[in-house]
């Protein structure tokens, strides 16, 4: 079971101060459970762990099986909350180097992601690479009009129709979108694509446990039932009212206290490369939920020990406004022993025969103490082992903490008004009808 430990922040904060957060936590708890706080129309994620829709889960599994039978590659098209959760789960729970398939044998589609940028070079590389492979698409967009995935879908739909013909392409395109509105809904109805629903009351960054995340995750061969049961276990603990009993509320309370002390940047540190995308998902969750109205902790992430050789200098010794949350994985999926090599001359033979995972966790323990000594408060989230259950737990823990933390900071954790500004400028500069005045003004500024 996931645990949360703030003992290495106690040089910077006292237990008494943390305890004094109880009334504020209670207010946040009531806003969440009574569903009457800002953004309460988007609290559907709270029910996802408990409310299991069996027939929808079976439909997802059937589609996932078909994708596995039909495809070498599943291309997942989406941006932000429409792809980061699936990417985090798949990266965390599948081998870094998947076993090579025998020619003509399906069952392990490679999952690749697209539609989260506007790079022409990347699109050209992707379509060239897909040419010799059996392909399925899952386009995920609640609105159906987000520029990046909409352009990627245009390109890849045309690619699929050219490769397979319109009819077969239609059996390889899966659409996850709004129940009744939006461009993708209308197109899917017209073309007969199989569709899955993004629930109305779940925002993108809280949607990994809906079909948004579940279809690509199931297609990758991950047991989504086990993921849901992990989320349900965590929901039971993260739903408790008392601060002392609720790890998510402790995390929310401690990070808000640190912010009030001037620690405005939080770094999520992992020591497992397979957790890189969990860090990307976490950055969106907290950044988009809290960064508004001139408030919020800036979420950053590092991959260790890699980044100890780059960002480590700053974290140890730079401007003191950082705190760190470490993802600590207790057991590896498989351990590895360091070989003896007295002739290597690297001074490391004292490690011969030692567990590589143990060395990794020892590096982590030493780094935590060094950073604390350097003035960086440290929080630790421990995951026993990287399983589907642990992924479900981590999702529910961070989502609950983020919602409570946003309420503690006095913001609506479920909207994202700031993401519109770049879109308005982009559309104006691209000549979208209706944006003429803005275009003229921006072009004048760009000309200097
Ligand atoms: O969290 C969010 O709401 C956003 O990141 C959205 O998921 C993202 O902008 C994609 O939107 P859409 O699914 O409408 O294409």
Short mmCIF file of C-alpha atoms and ligand atoms in Angstrom, two decimals:
data_model
loop_
_atom_site.label_atom_id
_atom_site.label_comp_id
_atom_site.label_asym_id
_atom_site.label_seq_id
_atom_site.Cartn_x
_atom_site.Cartn_y
_atom_site.Cartn_z
CA UNK A 1 0.00 0.00 0.00
CA UNK A 2 1.21 3.53 -0.84
CA UNK A 3 2.48 5.50 2.16
CA UNK A 4 3.36 9.16 2.67
CA UNK A 5 6.20 10.33 4.91
CA UNK A 6 6.95 13.95 5.79
CA UNK A 7 9.52 13.30 8.54
CA UNK A 8 12.26 14.89 6.43
CA UNK A 9 10.30 18.14 6.28
CA UNK A 10 10.21 18.46 10.06
CA UNK A 11 13.43 20.46 10.18
CA UNK A 12 11.47 23.11 8.27
CA UNK A 13 7.98 22.76 9.79
CA UNK A 14 6.75 21.48 13.15
CA UNK A 15 4.15 18.80 13.83
CA UNK A 16 2.23 21.50 15.70
CA UNK A 17 1.98 23.69 12.62
CA UNK A 18 0.88 20.73 10.54
CA UNK A 19 -1.77 19.86 13.17
CA UNK A 20 -3.00 23.44 13.05
CA UNK A 21 -3.99 22.85 9.42
CA UNK A 22 -6.77 20.50 10.60
CA UNK A 23 -9.63 23.06 10.40
CA UNK A 24 -8.59 24.13 6.88
CA UNK A 25 -8.35 20.50 5.84
CA UNK A 26 -11.81 19.89 7.26
CA UNK A 27 -13.17 22.75 5.15
CA UNK A 28 -11.51 21.32 2.04
CA UNK A 29 -12.83 17.85 2.93
CA UNK A 30 -16.37 19.20 3.21
CA UNK A 31 -16.10 21.07 -0.09
CA UNK A 32 -15.11 17.78 -1.71
CA UNK A 33 -17.52 15.42 0.00
CA UNK A 34 -20.52 17.77 0.04
CA UNK A 35 -19.65 18.72 -3.54
CA UNK A 36 -20.30 22.41 -3.16
CA UNK A 37 -16.86 23.96 -3.71
CA UNK A 38 -15.57 25.76 -6.81
CA UNK A 39 -15.59 23.41 -9.80
CA UNK A 40 -17.85 20.87 -8.06
CA UNK A 41 -19.36 19.92 -11.44
CA UNK A 42 -16.06 18.13 -12.07
CA UNK A 43 -15.94 15.78 -9.09
CA UNK A 44 -16.94 12.64 -11.02
CA UNK A 45 -13.38 11.28 -10.59
CA UNK A 46 -14.15 10.79 -6.87
CA UNK A 47 -16.62 8.04 -7.78
CA UNK A 48 -14.53 6.24 -10.39
CA UNK A 49 -12.77 3.97 -7.92
CA UNK A 50 -15.96 2.81 -6.24
CA UNK A 51 -18.46 2.83 -9.13
CA UNK A 52 -17.35 0.09 -11.45
CA UNK A 53 -19.28 -0.03 -14.72
CA UNK A 54 -18.94 -3.73 -15.57
CA UNK A 55 -20.42 -3.62 -19.06
CA UNK A 56 -18.29 -0.61 -20.06
CA UNK A 57 -15.19 -2.37 -18.68
CA UNK A 58 -16.04 -5.43 -20.77
CA UNK A 59 -16.49 -3.31 -23.89
CA UNK A 60 -13.08 -1.72 -23.26
CA UNK A 61 -11.54 -5.17 -22.86
CA UNK A 62 -13.14 -6.40 -26.08
CA UNK A 63 -11.86 -3.39 -28.02
CA UNK A 64 -8.42 -3.83 -26.45
CA UNK A 65 -8.35 -7.48 -27.53
CA UNK A 66 -9.32 -6.50 -31.07
CA UNK A 67 -6.59 -3.88 -31.17
CA UNK A 68 -4.08 -6.49 -29.98
CA UNK A 69 -5.19 -8.95 -32.65
CA UNK A 70 -5.27 -6.38 -35.45
CA UNK A 71 -2.21 -4.31 -34.74
CA UNK A 72 1.54 -4.04 -34.36
CA UNK A 73 1.04 -0.45 -33.23
CA UNK A 74 -1.68 1.51 -31.49
CA UNK A 75 -1.31 5.24 -32.08
CA UNK A 76 -2.93 7.19 -29.25
CA UNK A 77 -3.81 10.72 -30.35
CA UNK A 78 -4.44 13.23 -27.57
CA UNK A 79 -2.93 16.08 -25.57
CA UNK A 80 -2.73 17.00 -21.87
CA UNK A 81 -5.22 15.06 -19.80
CA UNK A 82 -6.23 13.11 -22.88
CA UNK A 83 -2.93 11.19 -23.06
CA UNK A 84 -0.60 11.77 -20.10
CA UNK A 85 -2.29 9.29 -17.73
CA UNK A 86 -2.24 6.44 -20.24
CA UNK A 87 1.37 7.18 -21.10
CA UNK A 88 2.32 7.18 -17.41
CA UNK A 89 0.63 3.82 -16.76
CA UNK A 90 2.00 2.12 -19.86
CA UNK A 91 5.54 3.33 -19.24
CA UNK A 92 5.38 2.33 -15.56
CA UNK A 93 3.90 -1.12 -16.11
CA UNK A 94 5.33 -2.54 -19.33
CA UNK A 95 8.94 -3.56 -20.01
CA UNK A 96 11.28 -0.80 -21.16
CA UNK A 97 12.42 -3.06 -23.99
CA UNK A 98 9.42 -5.15 -25.08
CA UNK A 99 10.20 -8.66 -26.31
CA UNK A 100 10.58 -8.86 -30.09
CA UNK A 101 7.58 -10.39 -31.78
CA UNK A 102 7.78 -13.27 -34.15
CA UNK A 103 6.82 -12.13 -37.66
CA UNK A 104 3.07 -12.28 -38.20
CA UNK A 105 2.32 -12.81 -34.52
CA UNK A 106 0.20 -10.17 -32.88
CA UNK A 107 -0.68 -9.64 -29.26
CA UNK A 108 1.78 -7.03 -28.05
CA UNK A 109 1.05 -3.81 -29.85
CA UNK A 110 3.54 -1.07 -29.36
CA UNK A 111 1.71 2.00 -28.04
CA UNK A 112 2.92 5.32 -29.43
CA UNK A 113 1.60 8.81 -28.70
CA UNK A 114 0.87 11.58 -31.12
CA UNK A 115 -1.22 14.75 -31.31
CA UNK A 116 0.50 16.37 -28.33
CA UNK A 117 2.65 18.75 -30.39
CA UNK A 118 2.73 20.37 -33.82
CA UNK A 119 6.06 19.06 -35.10
CA UNK A 120 6.09 18.39 -38.84
CA UNK A 121 9.34 16.41 -38.60
CA UNK A 122 7.90 14.11 -35.97
CA UNK A 123 4.73 13.55 -37.98
CA UNK A 124 6.77 12.74 -41.08
CA UNK A 125 8.90 10.25 -39.10
CA UNK A 126 5.82 8.64 -37.57
CA UNK A 127 3.92 8.15 -40.83
CA UNK A 128 7.04 6.72 -42.50
CA UNK A 129 7.55 4.30 -39.62
CA UNK A 130 3.89 3.25 -39.59
CA UNK A 131 3.91 2.44 -43.30
CA UNK A 132 5.18 -1.12 -42.89
CA UNK A 133 3.14 -1.93 -39.78
CA UNK A 134 -0.40 -2.96 -38.90
CA UNK A 135 -1.95 0.06 -37.20
CA UNK A 136 -4.95 1.03 -35.05
CA UNK A 137 -5.78 4.55 -33.84
CA UNK A 138 -7.37 5.74 -30.63
CA UNK A 139 -8.15 9.44 -30.89
CA UNK A 140 -9.01 10.99 -27.54
CA UNK A 141 -10.45 14.48 -27.29
CA UNK A 142 -13.37 15.59 -25.17
CA UNK A 143 -13.96 18.75 -27.23
CA UNK A 144 -12.91 17.25 -30.55
CA UNK A 145 -11.59 20.66 -31.57
CA UNK A 146 -8.22 20.85 -29.80
CA UNK A 147 -5.79 21.91 -32.53
CA UNK A 148 -2.90 19.48 -31.93
CA UNK A 149 -4.87 16.20 -31.79
CA UNK A 150 -7.35 17.37 -34.44
CA UNK A 151 -4.52 17.98 -36.95
CA UNK A 152 -2.84 14.67 -36.05
CA UNK A 153 -6.14 12.86 -36.53
CA UNK A 154 -6.68 14.48 -39.94
CA UNK A 155 -3.25 13.28 -41.05
CA UNK A 156 -3.53 9.78 -39.60
CA UNK A 157 -7.13 9.19 -40.68
CA UNK A 158 -6.10 9.99 -44.25
CA UNK A 159 -3.08 7.68 -43.81
CA UNK A 160 -5.33 4.86 -42.55
CA UNK A 161 -7.87 5.27 -45.36
CA UNK A 162 -5.11 5.21 -47.92
CA UNK A 163 -3.48 2.16 -46.33
CA UNK A 164 -6.59 0.07 -45.61
CA UNK A 165 -9.43 1.65 -47.59
CA UNK A 166 -12.22 3.55 -45.88
CA UNK A 167 -14.11 0.53 -44.62
CA UNK A 168 -11.29 -1.36 -42.94
CA UNK A 169 -9.81 1.89 -41.63
CA UNK A 170 -13.15 2.45 -39.89
CA UNK A 171 -12.73 -0.82 -37.96
CA UNK A 172 -9.29 0.30 -36.74
CA UNK A 173 -10.25 3.75 -35.49
CA UNK A 174 -11.47 4.07 -31.90
CA UNK A 175 -12.76 7.40 -30.65
CA UNK A 176 -12.94 8.58 -27.03
CA UNK A 177 -14.95 11.77 -26.75
CA UNK A 178 -17.94 13.56 -25.29
CA UNK A 179 -21.17 11.58 -24.87
CA UNK A 180 -23.25 13.75 -27.17
CA UNK A 181 -21.44 16.93 -28.25
CA UNK A 182 -18.45 17.84 -30.33
CA UNK A 183 -16.90 17.31 -33.72
CA UNK A 184 -15.61 13.81 -33.02
CA UNK A 185 -19.00 12.58 -31.87
CA UNK A 186 -20.64 13.74 -35.10
CA UNK A 187 -17.84 12.29 -37.26
CA UNK A 188 -17.91 8.94 -35.42
CA UNK A 189 -21.65 8.66 -35.85
CA UNK A 190 -21.27 9.35 -39.55
CA UNK A 191 -18.33 6.96 -40.07
CA UNK A 192 -19.41 4.21 -37.67
CA UNK A 193 -16.26 4.32 -35.48
CA UNK A 194 -16.45 2.54 -32.12
CA UNK A 195 -16.70 5.22 -29.44
CA UNK A 196 -16.03 5.54 -25.73
CA UNK A 197 -17.24 8.33 -23.49
CA UNK A 198 -15.33 10.95 -21.52
CA UNK A 199 -17.74 11.56 -18.62
CA UNK A 200 -19.15 15.09 -18.40
CA UNK A 201 -18.13 15.47 -14.76
CA UNK A 202 -14.46 14.44 -15.13
CA UNK A 203 -11.86 16.92 -16.39
CA UNK A 204 -9.01 15.78 -18.63
CA UNK A 205 -6.28 15.67 -15.99
CA UNK A 206 -8.47 13.58 -13.64
CA UNK A 207 -9.59 11.17 -16.39
CA UNK A 208 -7.03 8.36 -16.47
CA UNK A 209 -9.42 5.93 -14.76
CA UNK A 210 -12.11 6.58 -17.43
CA UNK A 211 -11.98 5.17 -21.00
CA UNK A 212 -9.55 8.03 -21.77
CA UNK A 213 -6.83 6.07 -20.00
CA UNK A 214 -8.36 2.62 -19.74
CA UNK A 215 -8.59 1.73 -23.45
CA UNK A 216 -4.92 2.34 -24.33
CA UNK A 217 -3.83 0.88 -20.99
CA UNK A 218 -5.86 -2.31 -21.58
CA UNK A 219 -4.56 -2.48 -25.17
CA UNK A 220 -1.04 -2.49 -23.71
CA UNK A 221 -1.96 -5.68 -21.84
CA UNK A 222 -2.25 -4.10 -18.39
CA UNK A 223 -4.90 -5.44 -16.00
CA UNK A 224 -7.26 -2.46 -15.60
CA UNK A 225 -9.28 -4.35 -13.01
CA UNK A 226 -6.24 -4.48 -10.72
CA UNK A 227 -5.66 -0.77 -11.33
CA UNK A 228 -9.23 0.00 -10.29
CA UNK A 229 -8.89 -2.10 -7.16
CA UNK A 230 -5.71 -0.21 -6.19
CA UNK A 231 -7.57 3.08 -6.67
CA UNK A 232 -10.46 1.80 -4.53
CA UNK A 233 -8.09 0.81 -1.68
CA UNK A 234 -6.54 4.25 -1.76
CA UNK A 235 -9.93 5.98 -2.03
CA UNK A 236 -10.94 4.40 1.27
CA UNK A 237 -7.93 5.98 3.04
CA UNK A 238 -7.92 9.24 1.13
CA UNK A 239 -11.60 9.78 1.92
CA UNK A 240 -11.03 9.94 5.69
CA UNK A 241 -11.81 13.25 7.34
CA UNK A 242 -9.05 13.37 9.96
CA UNK A 243 -5.69 14.77 8.87
CA UNK A 244 -3.83 12.18 10.94
CA UNK A 245 -5.55 9.32 9.06
CA UNK A 246 -5.43 10.66 5.53
CA UNK A 247 -2.11 10.61 3.63
CA UNK A 248 -3.47 12.74 0.76
CA UNK A 249 -4.58 15.48 3.15
CA UNK A 250 -1.21 15.35 4.93
CA UNK A 251 0.54 15.88 1.60
CA UNK A 252 -1.84 18.74 0.74
CA UNK A 253 -1.35 20.37 4.15
CA UNK A 254 2.44 20.09 4.22
CA UNK A 255 2.97 21.42 0.68
CA UNK A 256 0.68 24.41 1.39
CA UNK A 257 2.57 25.18 4.59
CA UNK A 258 5.83 25.01 2.67
CA UNK A 259 4.44 27.38 0.03
CA UNK A 260 3.49 29.85 2.74
CA UNK A 261 7.12 29.67 3.92
CA UNK A 262 8.37 30.65 0.47
CA UNK A 263 8.98 27.20 -1.02
CA UNK A 264 7.29 27.92 -4.34
CA UNK A 265 8.73 25.08 -6.43
CA UNK A 266 8.09 21.38 -5.85
CA UNK A 267 10.26 18.81 -7.58
CA UNK A 268 8.90 15.31 -8.03
CA UNK A 269 11.93 13.03 -8.07
CA UNK A 270 11.89 9.43 -9.27
CA UNK A 271 14.66 6.85 -9.24
CA UNK A 272 13.03 4.61 -11.87
CA UNK A 273 13.14 5.62 -15.56
CA UNK A 274 9.71 4.02 -15.98
CA UNK A 275 8.26 6.75 -13.74
CA UNK A 276 9.27 9.61 -16.03
CA UNK A 277 5.79 9.99 -17.52
CA UNK A 278 4.13 9.71 -14.12
CA UNK A 279 6.10 12.89 -13.39
CA UNK A 280 4.71 14.48 -16.57
CA UNK A 281 1.16 13.50 -15.56
CA UNK A 282 1.74 14.86 -12.04
CA UNK A 283 3.09 18.14 -13.43
CA UNK A 284 -0.08 18.68 -15.44
CA UNK A 285 -2.32 17.65 -12.55
CA UNK A 286 -0.81 20.11 -10.09
CA UNK A 287 0.26 22.83 -12.52
CA UNK A 288 -3.11 23.18 -14.22
CA UNK A 289 -5.07 22.74 -10.99
CA UNK A 290 -3.19 25.19 -8.77
CA UNK A 291 -1.40 27.65 -11.01
CA UNK A 292 -3.95 30.44 -11.33
CA UNK A 293 -5.00 33.78 -9.83
CA UNK A 294 -1.31 34.57 -9.24
CA UNK A 295 -1.03 31.55 -6.93
CA UNK A 296 0.32 28.01 -6.92
CA UNK A 297 3.41 25.88 -6.44
CA UNK A 298 5.41 25.42 -9.66
CA UNK A 299 5.63 21.66 -10.30
CA UNK A 300 8.89 20.35 -11.74
CA UNK A 301 10.21 16.81 -12.07
CA UNK A 302 13.57 15.08 -12.21
CA UNK A 303 14.67 11.56 -13.18
CA UNK A 304 17.34 10.34 -10.79
CA UNK A 305 20.04 9.42 -10.43
CA UNK A 306 20.39 10.78 -14.01
CA UNK A 307 19.51 14.36 -13.12
CA UNK A 308 21.74 14.40 -10.04
CA UNK A 309 24.48 14.92 -12.63
CA UNK A 310 22.72 17.96 -14.07
CA UNK A 311 19.99 19.48 -11.91
CA UNK A 312 21.53 18.04 -8.74
CA UNK A 313 23.90 21.00 -8.37
CA UNK A 314 21.03 23.50 -8.33
CA UNK A 315 18.86 21.42 -6.02
CA UNK A 316 21.70 21.01 -3.53
CA UNK A 317 23.10 24.50 -3.66
CA UNK A 318 21.05 26.98 -5.69
CA UNK A 319 18.32 29.46 -4.79
CA UNK A 320 16.47 28.10 -1.71
CA UNK A 321 12.83 28.00 -2.75
CA UNK A 322 12.60 24.30 -3.60
CA UNK A 323 11.10 21.33 -1.88
CA UNK A 324 11.19 17.80 -3.12
CA UNK A 325 8.77 14.87 -3.21
CA UNK A 326 10.47 11.55 -3.84
CA UNK A 327 8.75 8.55 -5.39
CA UNK A 328 10.36 5.65 -3.56
CA UNK A 329 9.80 2.18 -5.04
CA UNK A 330 10.48 -0.38 -2.35
CA UNK A 331 10.88 -3.54 -4.47
CA UNK A 332 12.04 -3.79 -8.09
CA UNK A 333 10.13 -5.85 -10.66
CA UNK A 334 13.29 -7.89 -11.09
CA UNK A 335 16.60 -7.26 -9.32
CA UNK A 336 20.06 -7.45 -10.78
CA UNK A 337 23.41 -8.25 -9.18
CA UNK A 338 26.55 -6.16 -9.75
CA UNK A 339 29.27 -8.40 -11.24
CA UNK A 340 32.74 -8.65 -9.75
CA UNK A 341 35.47 -7.05 -11.89
CA UNK A 342 38.61 -6.40 -9.80
CA UNK A 343 40.50 -5.56 -13.01
CA UNK A 344 38.11 -2.69 -13.91
CA UNK A 345 40.09 -0.19 -11.86
CA UNK A 346 36.98 1.87 -11.08
CA UNK A 347 37.24 1.45 -7.29
CA UNK A 348 33.77 -0.08 -7.21
CA UNK A 349 34.54 -3.73 -6.57
CA UNK A 350 33.23 -3.35 -3.00
CA UNK A 351 29.79 -3.37 -4.69
CA UNK A 352 30.31 -6.77 -6.36
CA UNK A 353 27.42 -9.09 -5.59
CA UNK A 354 25.24 -6.25 -4.30
CA UNK A 355 21.65 -5.75 -5.43
CA UNK A 356 21.39 -2.95 -8.00
CA UNK A 357 18.04 -1.93 -6.55
CA UNK A 358 19.57 -1.67 -3.10
CA UNK A 359 22.33 0.57 -4.50
CA UNK A 360 19.66 2.73 -6.16
CA UNK A 361 17.67 3.11 -2.92
CA UNK A 362 20.85 3.81 -0.99
CA UNK A 363 21.68 6.57 -3.49
CA UNK A 364 18.17 7.90 -2.90
CA UNK A 365 18.53 7.81 0.91
CA UNK A 366 21.87 9.62 0.75
CA UNK A 367 20.51 12.21 -1.66
CA UNK A 368 17.48 12.92 0.53
CA UNK A 369 19.72 13.63 3.53
CA UNK A 370 22.10 15.78 1.46
CA UNK A 371 19.21 17.82 0.08
CA UNK A 372 17.67 18.27 3.53
CA UNK A 373 21.09 19.45 4.80
CA UNK A 374 21.20 21.81 1.81
CA UNK A 375 17.87 23.39 2.79
CA UNK A 376 15.42 21.38 0.67
CA UNK A 377 12.45 20.01 2.64
CA UNK A 378 11.76 16.43 1.61
CA UNK A 379 8.55 14.46 1.30
CA UNK A 380 8.45 10.79 0.33
CA UNK A 381 5.71 8.77 -1.34
CA UNK A 382 6.51 5.08 -1.07
CA UNK A 383 5.13 2.57 -3.56
CA UNK A 384 5.74 -1.06 -2.53
CA UNK A 385 6.31 -2.26 -6.11
CA UNK A 386 5.32 -1.06 -9.58
CA UNK A 387 2.06 -2.94 -10.15
CA UNK A 388 -1.30 -1.93 -11.64
CA UNK A 389 -2.61 -1.61 -8.06
CA UNK A 390 0.21 0.80 -7.19
CA UNK A 391 -0.58 2.91 -10.26
CA UNK A 392 -4.25 3.11 -9.20
CA UNK A 393 -3.19 4.09 -5.68
CA UNK A 394 -0.81 6.77 -6.89
CA UNK A 395 -3.46 8.26 -9.17
CA UNK A 396 -6.06 8.47 -6.45
CA UNK A 397 -3.60 9.74 -3.84
CA UNK A 398 -2.31 12.56 -6.05
CA UNK A 399 -5.75 13.51 -7.40
CA UNK A 400 -7.24 13.80 -3.90
CA UNK A 401 -4.20 15.68 -2.60
CA UNK A 402 -4.35 18.04 -5.57
CA UNK A 403 -8.06 18.82 -5.13
CA UNK A 404 -7.63 19.42 -1.38
CA UNK A 405 -4.46 21.42 -1.94
CA UNK A 406 -6.20 23.67 -4.48
CA UNK A 407 -9.00 24.36 -2.00
CA UNK A 408 -6.43 25.10 0.75
CA UNK A 409 -4.79 27.60 -1.60
CA UNK A 410 -8.16 29.21 -2.40
CA UNK A 411 -8.35 28.32 -6.09
CA UNK A 412 -10.71 26.26 -8.23
CA UNK A 413 -8.66 23.09 -8.85
CA UNK A 414 -10.86 21.97 -11.73
CA UNK A 415 -10.67 24.76 -14.30
CA UNK A 416 -7.85 25.95 -16.57
CA UNK A 417 -8.72 29.43 -17.85
CA UNK A 418 -5.06 30.25 -18.54
CA UNK A 419 -4.63 27.73 -21.35
CA UNK A 420 -6.87 29.82 -23.62
CA UNK A 421 -4.40 32.71 -24.02
CA UNK A 422 -1.94 30.90 -26.30
CA UNK A 423 -4.80 29.43 -28.34
CA UNK A 424 -6.32 32.87 -28.98
CA UNK A 425 -2.99 34.21 -30.25
CA UNK A 426 -2.26 31.09 -32.30
CA UNK A 427 -5.67 31.19 -33.98
CA UNK A 428 -5.39 34.93 -34.64
CA UNK A 429 -1.93 34.57 -36.22
CA UNK A 430 -3.07 31.58 -38.28
CA UNK A 431 -5.92 33.66 -39.71
CA UNK A 432 -8.93 31.97 -38.10
CA UNK A 433 -12.10 33.82 -39.18
CA UNK A 434 -13.34 36.14 -36.44
CA UNK A 435 -9.85 36.95 -35.11
CA UNK A 436 -8.97 39.71 -37.62
CA UNK A 437 -8.52 42.59 -35.14
CA UNK A 438 -6.38 40.54 -32.81
CA UNK A 439 -4.30 39.33 -35.73
CA UNK A 440 -3.56 42.88 -36.84
CA UNK A 441 -2.55 43.86 -33.30
CA UNK A 442 -0.30 40.81 -32.80
CA UNK A 443 1.37 41.17 -36.18
CA UNK A 444 2.16 44.79 -35.37
CA UNK A 445 3.79 43.67 -32.11
CA UNK A 446 5.76 40.94 -33.88
CA UNK A 447 7.06 43.39 -36.48
CA UNK A 448 8.31 45.51 -33.53
O1 LIG B 1 -6.89 18.63 -18.33
C1 LIG B 1 -7.44 19.14 -19.29
O2 LIG B 1 -8.64 19.47 -19.25
C2 LIG B 1 -6.68 19.40 -20.56
O3 LIG B 1 -5.37 18.99 -20.47
C3 LIG B 1 -7.33 18.64 -21.71
O4 LIG B 1 -7.33 17.28 -21.42
C4 LIG B 1 -6.57 18.90 -23.02
O5 LIG B 1 -6.52 20.28 -23.29
C5 LIG B 1 -7.21 18.18 -24.17
O6 LIG B 1 -8.54 18.59 -24.37
P1 LIG B 1 -9.49 17.74 -25.28
O7 LIG B 1 -9.67 16.40 -24.66
O8 LIG B 1 -10.79 18.51 -25.34
O9 LIG B 1 -8.84 17.65 -26.63
#
